[in-house]
Amino acid sequence: MSDKIALVSCSGLSPLGLVVRAASVELALENENIVAACITEYSAQPNNCSPILDDAKIVTVTGCSDDCASVILKDKDIDAIKNISADSLVKAYDLNPLDAVRLDDDGEKAVKILKKFILAEIENI
């Protein structure tokens, strides 16, 4: 994984939204080729997106089936090369984060699992 990856993640006010944001930001802080992009910034700008996406491969990380990040990017004619669903991953590990403000035990476990999963998924991009 040598190319720059922009993780455009859920910003929902749910426990999974918190898990997705925490995982994305932690990965960006730990890896110089990963940036965490703010989907709210892109939805607020009428006709464009941040230059951060210009030279990065875009991966969306969703918290629920609404997949807001992908929908917002598509409205701006930007396609992600991969979409990762935190919801299905959390269910596969039988985790149930319950707090949208602070990570509870299942939330912390979900962040660790999601980070490993994201790294594995983007390894060959």
Coordinates of N, CA, C and O in Angstrom, one line a residue:
M1 N 0.8 -1.2 0.0 CA 0.0 0.0 0.0 C 0.9 1.2 0.0 O 1.4 1.7 1.0
S2 N 1.1 1.8 -1.2 CA 2.0 2.9 -1.2 C 1.2 4.2 -1.7 O 1.7 5.3 -1.4
D3 N 0.1 4.1 -2.3 CA -0.7 5.2 -2.7 C -1.4 5.8 -1.5 O -1.7 5.2 -0.5
K4 N -1.7 7.1 -1.6 CA -2.5 7.8 -0.5 C -3.9 7.3 -0.6 O -4.6 7.2 -1.6
I5 N -4.5 7.0 0.6 CA -5.8 6.5 0.7 C -6.6 7.5 1.6 O -6.1 7.9 2.6
A6 N -7.7 7.9 1.1 CA -8.6 8.8 1.8 C -9.8 8.0 2.3 O -10.5 7.4 1.6
L7 N -9.9 7.9 3.7 CA -11.0 7.2 4.3 C -12.1 8.2 4.5 O -12.0 9.1 5.3
V8 N -13.2 8.1 3.7 CA -14.3 9.0 3.9 C -15.4 8.2 4.6 O -15.9 7.2 4.1
S9 N -15.6 8.6 5.9 CA -16.4 7.7 6.8 C -17.7 8.4 7.2 O -17.9 9.6 7.1
C10 N -18.5 7.5 7.7 CA -19.8 7.9 8.3 C -19.5 9.0 9.4 O -18.5 8.9 10.1
S11 N -20.4 9.9 9.5 CA -20.4 10.9 10.5 C -21.7 10.9 11.3 O -22.0 11.9 12.0
G12 N -22.4 9.8 11.3 CA -23.7 9.7 11.9 C -23.5 9.7 13.5 O -22.5 9.4 14.0
L13 N -24.6 10.1 14.1 CA -24.6 10.2 15.6 C -25.2 9.0 16.2 O -26.1 9.0 17.1
S14 N -24.6 7.9 15.8 CA -25.0 6.6 16.4 C -23.7 5.9 16.9 O -22.6 6.4 16.7
P15 N -23.9 4.9 17.7 CA -22.7 4.2 18.2 C -21.7 3.7 17.0 O -20.5 3.8 17.2
L16 N -22.3 3.2 15.9 CA -21.4 2.8 14.8 C -20.8 4.0 14.1 O -19.7 3.9 13.6
G17 N -21.5 5.1 14.1 CA -20.8 6.3 13.6 C -19.6 6.7 14.4 O -18.5 7.0 13.8
L18 N -19.7 6.6 15.7 CA -18.5 6.8 16.5 C -17.4 5.8 16.3 O -16.2 6.2 16.2
V19 N -17.8 4.6 16.1 CA -16.8 3.5 15.9 C -16.1 3.8 14.6 O -14.8 3.7 14.5
V20 N -16.8 4.1 13.5 CA -16.2 4.4 12.2 C -15.3 5.6 12.3 O -14.2 5.6 11.7
R21 N -15.8 6.7 12.9 CA -14.9 7.9 13.0 C -13.6 7.6 13.8 O -12.5 8.0 13.4
A22 N -13.7 6.9 14.9 CA -12.6 6.6 15.7 C -11.6 5.7 14.9 O -10.4 6.0 14.9
A23 N -12.1 4.7 14.2 CA -11.2 3.8 13.4 C -10.5 4.6 12.3 O -9.3 4.5 12.1
S24 N -11.2 5.4 11.6 CA -10.7 6.2 10.5 C -9.6 7.2 10.9 O -8.5 7.3 10.4
V25 N -9.9 7.9 12.0 CA -9.0 8.9 12.5 C -7.7 8.2 13.1 O -6.6 8.7 12.8
E26 N -7.9 7.2 13.8 CA -6.7 6.5 14.4 C -5.9 6.0 13.3 O -4.6 6.1 13.3
L27 N -6.4 5.4 12.2 CA -5.6 4.9 11.1 C -4.9 6.0 10.4 O -3.7 5.9 10.0
A28 N -5.5 7.2 10.3 CA -4.8 8.3 9.7 C -3.7 8.8 10.5 O -2.6 9.2 10.0
L29 N -3.9 8.8 11.8 CA -2.8 9.2 12.7 C -1.6 8.2 12.7 O -0.5 8.6 13.0
E30 N -1.9 6.9 12.5 CA -0.9 5.9 12.6 C -0.2 5.6 11.2 O 0.8 4.9 11.2
N31 N -0.8 6.1 10.1 CA -0.2 5.7 8.8 C -0.1 7.0 8.0 O -1.1 7.6 7.7
E32 N 1.1 7.3 7.5 CA 1.3 8.5 6.8 C 0.6 8.6 5.4 O 0.4 9.6 4.8
N33 N 0.2 7.4 4.9 CA -0.4 7.4 3.5 C -1.9 7.3 3.6 O -2.6 7.2 2.6
I34 N -2.5 7.4 4.9 CA -3.9 7.4 5.0 C -4.4 8.7 5.6 O -3.7 9.3 6.5
V35 N -5.4 9.3 5.0 CA -6.0 10.5 5.5 C -7.5 10.2 5.9 O -8.1 9.4 5.2
A36 N -8.0 10.8 6.9 CA -9.4 10.7 7.3 C -10.1 12.0 6.7 O -9.7 13.1 7.0
A37 N -11.0 11.7 5.8 CA -11.7 12.9 5.2 C -13.1 13.1 5.8 O -13.7 12.1 6.3
C38 N -13.5 14.3 5.9 CA -14.7 14.7 6.6 C -15.9 14.8 5.6 O -15.9 15.7 4.7
I39 N -16.8 13.8 5.6 CA -17.9 13.8 4.7 C -18.8 15.0 4.9 O -19.4 15.5 3.9
T40 N -18.9 15.6 6.1 CA -19.7 16.8 6.3 C -19.1 18.0 5.5 O -19.9 18.7 4.9
E41 N -17.8 18.1 5.4 CA -17.2 19.1 4.6 C -17.7 19.0 3.1 O -18.0 20.0 2.5
Y42 N -17.7 17.8 2.6 CA -18.1 17.6 1.2 C -19.5 17.9 1.0 O -19.9 18.4 -0.1
S43 N -20.4 17.5 1.9 CA -21.8 17.8 1.7 C -22.1 19.2 1.8 O -23.1 19.7 1.2
A44 N -21.3 20.0 2.6 CA -21.6 21.4 2.7 C -21.1 22.3 1.6 O -21.6 23.4 1.4
Q45 N -20.2 21.8 0.8 CA -19.7 22.5 -0.4 C -20.6 22.2 -1.6 O -20.7 21.1 -2.0
P46 N -21.1 23.3 -2.2 CA -22.1 23.0 -3.3 C -21.6 22.3 -4.5 O -22.3 21.4 -5.0
N47 N -20.5 22.6 -5.0 CA -20.1 22.0 -6.3 C -18.7 21.3 -6.3 O -18.3 20.9 -7.4
N48 N -18.1 21.1 -5.2 CA -16.8 20.6 -5.2 C -16.5 19.8 -3.9 O -17.3 19.8 -3.0
C49 N -15.3 19.2 -3.9 CA -14.8 18.5 -2.7 C -13.4 19.0 -2.4 O -12.8 19.7 -3.2
S50 N -13.0 18.7 -1.3 CA -11.7 19.1 -0.8 C -10.6 18.6 -1.7 O -10.7 17.5 -2.2
P51 N -9.5 19.4 -1.9 CA -8.4 18.9 -2.6 C -7.8 17.6 -2.1 O -7.0 16.9 -2.8
I52 N -8.1 17.3 -0.8 CA -7.5 16.1 -0.2 C -7.9 14.8 -1.1 O -7.2 13.8 -1.1
L53 N -9.0 14.9 -1.8 CA -9.5 13.7 -2.5 C -8.8 13.7 -3.9 O -8.9 12.7 -4.6
D54 N -8.2 14.8 -4.4 CA -7.7 14.9 -5.7 C -6.6 13.9 -6.0 O -6.6 13.3 -7.1
D55 N -5.8 13.6 -5.1 CA -4.7 12.7 -5.4 C -4.7 11.5 -4.4 O -3.6 10.9 -4.1
A56 N -5.9 11.0 -4.0 CA -6.0 9.9 -3.1 C -7.0 8.9 -3.7 O -7.9 9.3 -4.4
K57 N -6.8 7.7 -3.4 CA -7.8 6.6 -3.7 C -8.8 6.7 -2.6 O -8.4 6.7 -1.4
I58 N -10.0 6.7 -2.9 CA -11.1 6.9 -1.9 C -11.8 5.6 -1.5 O -12.2 4.8 -2.3
V59 N -11.8 5.4 -0.2 CA -12.5 4.3 0.4 C -13.5 4.9 1.4 O -13.2 5.7 2.2
T60 N -14.8 4.4 1.2 CA -15.8 4.9 2.1 C -16.0 3.8 3.2 O -15.8 2.6 2.9
V61 N -16.3 4.3 4.4 CA -16.5 3.4 5.5 C -17.9 3.7 6.1 O -18.1 4.9 6.6
T62 N -18.8 2.8 6.0 CA -20.2 3.1 6.4 C -20.5 2.6 7.7 O -20.0 1.6 8.2
G63 N -21.4 3.3 8.4 CA -21.9 2.8 9.7 C -23.2 2.1 9.6 O -23.6 1.3 10.4
C64 N -24.0 2.4 8.5 CA -25.3 1.8 8.4 C -25.7 1.6 6.9 O -24.9 2.0 6.0
S65 N -26.8 1.0 6.6 CA -27.2 0.7 5.2 C -27.5 2.0 4.4 O -27.6 1.9 3.2
D66 N -27.7 3.1 5.1 CA -27.9 4.4 4.3 C -26.7 4.8 3.5 O -26.9 5.4 2.5
D67 N -25.5 4.4 3.9 CA -24.3 4.7 3.2 C -24.2 6.1 2.8 O -23.9 6.4 1.6
C68 N -24.4 7.1 3.7 CA -24.4 8.5 3.4 C -23.1 9.0 2.7 O -23.1 9.8 1.8
A69 N -22.0 8.4 3.1 CA -20.7 8.9 2.5 C -20.7 8.6 1.0 O -20.3 9.5 0.2
S70 N -21.0 7.5 0.6 CA -21.1 7.1 -0.8 C -22.1 8.0 -1.6 O -21.8 8.4 -2.7
V71 N -23.2 8.2 -1.0 CA -24.3 8.9 -1.6 C -23.8 10.4 -1.8 O -24.0 11.0 -2.9
I72 N -23.2 11.0 -0.8 CA -22.8 12.4 -0.9 C -21.7 12.5 -2.0 O -21.7 13.4 -2.8
L73 N -20.7 11.5 -2.0 CA -19.7 11.6 -3.0 C -20.2 11.4 -4.4 O -19.8 12.1 -5.4
K74 N -21.2 10.5 -4.6 CA -21.8 10.3 -5.9 C -22.5 11.5 -6.4 O -22.5 11.8 -7.6
D75 N -23.1 12.2 -5.5 CA -23.7 13.5 -5.9 C -22.7 14.5 -6.4 O -23.1 15.4 -7.1
K76 N -21.5 14.3 -6.0 CA -20.4 15.2 -6.5 C -19.6 14.5 -7.6 O -18.5 15.0 -8.0
D77 N -20.1 13.5 -8.2 CA -19.5 12.7 -9.3 C -18.1 12.1 -8.9 O -17.2 12.1 -9.7
I78 N -18.0 11.7 -7.6 CA -16.8 11.0 -7.1 C -17.2 9.6 -6.7 O -18.2 9.4 -6.0
D79 N -16.5 8.7 -7.3 CA -16.7 7.3 -6.9 C -15.6 6.7 -6.1 O -14.4 6.9 -6.3
A80 N -16.0 6.0 -5.0 CA -15.0 5.3 -4.2 C -14.6 4.0 -4.9 O -15.3 3.4 -5.6
I81 N -13.3 3.6 -4.6 CA -12.9 2.4 -5.2 C -13.2 1.2 -4.3 O -13.2 0.0 -4.7
K82 N -13.7 1.5 -3.1 CA -14.1 0.4 -2.2 C -15.0 1.0 -1.1 O -14.9 2.2 -0.7
N83 N -15.9 0.2 -0.7 CA -16.8 0.6 0.4 C -16.8 -0.5 1.5 O -17.0 -1.7 1.2
I84 N -16.5 -0.1 2.7 CA -16.4 -1.0 3.8 C -17.6 -0.8 4.8 O -17.8 0.4 5.2
S85 N -18.3 -1.8 5.1 CA -19.4 -1.7 6.0 C -19.1 -2.1 7.4 O -18.8 -3.3 7.7
A86 N -19.1 -1.2 8.3 CA -18.8 -1.5 9.7 C -20.0 -2.3 10.3 O -19.8 -3.1 11.2
D87 N -21.2 -2.0 9.9 CA -22.4 -2.7 10.4 C -22.2 -4.2 10.2 O -22.4 -5.0 11.2
S88 N -21.9 -4.7 9.0 CA -21.8 -6.1 8.8 C -20.6 -6.7 9.6 O -20.7 -7.9 10.1
L89 N -19.5 -6.0 9.7 CA -18.4 -6.5 10.4 C -18.7 -6.6 11.9 O -18.4 -7.7 12.5
V90 N -19.3 -5.6 12.5 CA -19.7 -5.7 13.9 C -20.6 -6.8 14.2 O -20.5 -7.6 15.2
K91 N -21.6 -7.0 13.3 CA -22.5 -8.2 13.5 C -21.8 -9.5 13.4 O -22.1 -10.4 14.1
A92 N -20.8 -9.6 12.4 CA -20.1 -10.8 12.3 C -19.3 -11.2 13.5 O -19.1 -12.4 13.8
Y93 N -18.9 -10.2 14.3 CA -18.2 -10.5 15.5 C -19.1 -10.4 16.8 O -18.6 -10.4 17.9
D94 N -20.4 -10.3 16.5 CA -21.4 -10.3 17.6 C -21.1 -9.2 18.6 O -21.2 -9.5 19.9
L95 N -20.8 -8.1 18.1 CA -20.5 -6.9 19.0 C -21.7 -6.0 18.9 O -22.4 -5.9 17.9
N96 N -22.0 -5.2 20.0 CA -23.1 -4.3 20.0 C -22.8 -3.0 20.7 O -23.2 -2.8 21.9
P97 N -22.0 -2.1 20.1 CA -21.7 -0.9 20.7 C -23.0 -0.1 21.0 O -23.9 -0.1 20.1
L98 N -23.1 0.5 22.1 CA -24.3 1.1 22.5 C -24.2 2.6 22.8 O -25.3 3.3 23.0
D99 N -23.0 3.2 22.9 CA -22.9 4.6 23.2 C -22.4 5.4 22.0 O -21.4 5.1 21.4
A100 N -23.1 6.4 21.7 CA -22.8 7.3 20.6 C -21.8 8.4 21.0 O -21.3 9.2 20.1
V101 N -21.5 8.5 22.3 CA -20.7 9.6 22.7 C -19.3 9.2 23.1 O -18.3 9.8 22.8
R102 N -19.2 8.0 23.8 CA -17.9 7.4 24.2 C -17.9 6.0 23.9 O -18.9 5.3 24.0
L103 N -16.8 5.5 23.5 CA -16.7 4.1 23.2 C -16.8 3.2 24.4 O -16.1 3.3 25.4
D104 N -17.8 2.3 24.4 CA -17.9 1.3 25.4 C -17.0 0.1 25.1 O -16.3 0.2 24.1
D105 N -17.1 -1.0 25.9 CA -16.2 -2.1 25.6 C -16.4 -2.7 24.2 O -15.4 -2.9 23.5
D106 N -17.7 -2.9 23.8 CA -17.9 -3.4 22.4 C -17.5 -2.4 21.4 O -17.0 -2.7 20.3
G107 N -17.6 -1.1 21.7 CA -17.1 -0.1 20.8 C -15.6 -0.1 20.6 O -15.1 0.0 19.4
E108 N -14.9 -0.2 21.7 CA -13.4 -0.3 21.6 C -13.0 -1.6 20.8 O -12.1 -1.5 20.0
K109 N -13.7 -2.7 21.1 CA -13.4 -3.9 20.3 C -13.7 -3.7 18.8 O -12.9 -4.2 18.0
A110 N -14.8 -3.1 18.6 CA -15.2 -2.9 17.2 C -14.2 -2.0 16.4 O -13.9 -2.2 15.3
V111 N -13.7 -1.0 17.1 CA -12.7 -0.1 16.5 C -11.4 -0.9 16.1 O -10.9 -0.8 15.0
K112 N -11.0 -1.7 17.0 CA -9.8 -2.5 16.7 C -10.0 -3.5 15.6 O -9.2 -3.6 14.7
I113 N -11.1 -4.1 15.5 CA -11.5 -5.1 14.5 C -11.6 -4.3 13.1 O -11.1 -4.7 12.1
L114 N -12.3 -3.2 13.2 CA -12.5 -2.4 12.0 C -11.2 -1.9 11.4 O -11.0 -1.9 10.2
K115 N -10.3 -1.4 12.3 CA -9.0 -1.0 11.8 C -8.2 -2.1 11.1 O -7.7 -1.9 10.0
K116 N -8.2 -3.2 11.7 CA -7.5 -4.4 11.1 C -8.1 -4.7 9.7 O -7.4 -5.0 8.7
F117 N -9.5 -4.7 9.7 CA -10.2 -5.0 8.5 C -9.9 -4.0 7.4 O -9.6 -4.4 6.2
I118 N -9.9 -2.7 7.7 CA -9.7 -1.7 6.7 C -8.2 -1.8 6.2 O -8.0 -1.8 5.0
L119 N -7.3 -2.0 7.1 CA -5.9 -2.2 6.6 C -5.8 -3.4 5.6 O -5.1 -3.3 4.6
A120 N -6.4 -4.5 6.0 CA -6.4 -5.7 5.1 C -7.0 -5.4 3.7 O -6.5 -5.8 2.7
E121 N -8.1 -4.7 3.8 CA -8.9 -4.4 2.5 C -8.1 -3.4 1.6 O -8.2 -3.5 0.4
I122 N -7.3 -2.5 2.2 CA -6.6 -1.5 1.4 C -5.2 -1.9 1.0 O -4.5 -1.2 0.3
E123 N -4.8 -3.0 1.6 CA -3.4 -3.5 1.4 C -3.0 -3.5 -0.1 O -1.9 -3.1 -0.5
N124 N -3.9 -4.0 -0.9 CA -3.5 -4.2 -2.3 C -4.2 -3.2 -3.3 O -4.3 -3.4 -4.5
I125 N -4.6 -2.1 -2.7 CA -5.2 -1.0 -3.6 C -4.1 -0.3 -4.2 O -3.1 0.1 -3.7

